[in-house]
XYZ file of C-alpha atoms in Angstrom:
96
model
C 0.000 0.000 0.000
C 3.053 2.236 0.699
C 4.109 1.758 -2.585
C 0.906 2.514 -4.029
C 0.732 6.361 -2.052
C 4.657 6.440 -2.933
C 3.706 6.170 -6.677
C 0.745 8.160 -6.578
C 2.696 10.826 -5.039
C 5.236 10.639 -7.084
C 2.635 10.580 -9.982
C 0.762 14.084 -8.731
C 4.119 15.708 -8.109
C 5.400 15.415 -11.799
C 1.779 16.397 -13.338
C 2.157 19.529 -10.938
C 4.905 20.425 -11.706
C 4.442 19.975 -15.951
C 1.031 22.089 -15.457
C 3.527 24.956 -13.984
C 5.994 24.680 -16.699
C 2.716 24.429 -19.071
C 2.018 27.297 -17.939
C 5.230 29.284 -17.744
C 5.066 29.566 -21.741
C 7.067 32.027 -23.851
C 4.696 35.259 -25.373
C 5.594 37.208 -28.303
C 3.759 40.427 -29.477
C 3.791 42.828 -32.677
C 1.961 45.963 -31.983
C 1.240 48.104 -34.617
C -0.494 51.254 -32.453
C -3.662 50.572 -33.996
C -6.599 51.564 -31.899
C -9.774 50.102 -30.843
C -12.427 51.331 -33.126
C -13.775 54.339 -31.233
C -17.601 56.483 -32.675
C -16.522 60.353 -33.542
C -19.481 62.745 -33.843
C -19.408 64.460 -37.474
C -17.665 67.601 -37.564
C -20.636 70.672 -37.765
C -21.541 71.737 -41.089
C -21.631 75.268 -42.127
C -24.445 76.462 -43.293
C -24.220 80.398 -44.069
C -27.226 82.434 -43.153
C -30.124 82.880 -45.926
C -29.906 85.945 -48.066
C -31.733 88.892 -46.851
C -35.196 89.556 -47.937
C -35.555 91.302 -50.890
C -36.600 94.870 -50.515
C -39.490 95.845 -52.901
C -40.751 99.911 -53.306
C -44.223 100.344 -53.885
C -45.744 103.983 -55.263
C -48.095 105.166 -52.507
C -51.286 104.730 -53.204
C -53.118 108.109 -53.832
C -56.617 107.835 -52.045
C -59.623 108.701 -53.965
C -62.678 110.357 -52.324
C -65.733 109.734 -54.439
C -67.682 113.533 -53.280
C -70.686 112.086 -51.381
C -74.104 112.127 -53.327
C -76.779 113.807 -51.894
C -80.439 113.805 -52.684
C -82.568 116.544 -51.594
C -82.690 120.299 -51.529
C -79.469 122.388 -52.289
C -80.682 126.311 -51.968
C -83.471 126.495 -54.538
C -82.790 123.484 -56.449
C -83.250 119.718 -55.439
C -81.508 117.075 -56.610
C -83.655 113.617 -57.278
C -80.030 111.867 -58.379
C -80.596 112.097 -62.027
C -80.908 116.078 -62.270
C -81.754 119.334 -60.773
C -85.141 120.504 -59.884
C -86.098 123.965 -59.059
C -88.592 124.174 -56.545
C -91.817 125.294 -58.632
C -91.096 122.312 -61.488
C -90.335 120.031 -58.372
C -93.919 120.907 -56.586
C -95.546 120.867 -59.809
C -94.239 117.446 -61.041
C -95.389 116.212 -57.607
C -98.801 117.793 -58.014
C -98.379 119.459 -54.531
């Protein structure tokens, strides 16, 4: 049984120590200083500012006043909107 232990010892000690030397492997590296892709925001866009408005000259507008019509009596003549009266053809077409 002593043997047995003595081998299985023996047995662990030499895996143990092969999984260290595994381990203990030689690493070589090339870096090239590439970096890890990284999102930029877009640089702003210029837009320039729209044109000014264009400026555009009207003529005044010259107001016309239409004189104001109006029917009736104007001294000794009346006005029915189509011509003058005087007063005696005015009573007298009316029969007054």
């Amino acid at each position: 049984m002593k043997t047995k232990l003595l081998a299985a010892l023996g047995l662990g000690a030499v895996v143990f120590t092969a999984s260290q030397a595994a381990m203990a492997g030689v690493s070589v590296g090339l870096n090239l200083g590439v970096p890890a892709p990284v999102y930029v925001a877009p640089a702003p866009v210029y837009a320039p500012p729209p044109p000014p408005p264009a400026v555009v000259a009207y003529q005044p507008v010259v107001p016309v006043v239409a004189p104001a019509v109006v029917i009736g009596w104007h001294g000794d003549q009346y006005w029915d909107g189509r011509r003058w009266w005087g007063r005696r053809e005015w009573y007298g077409h009316r029969h007054w």
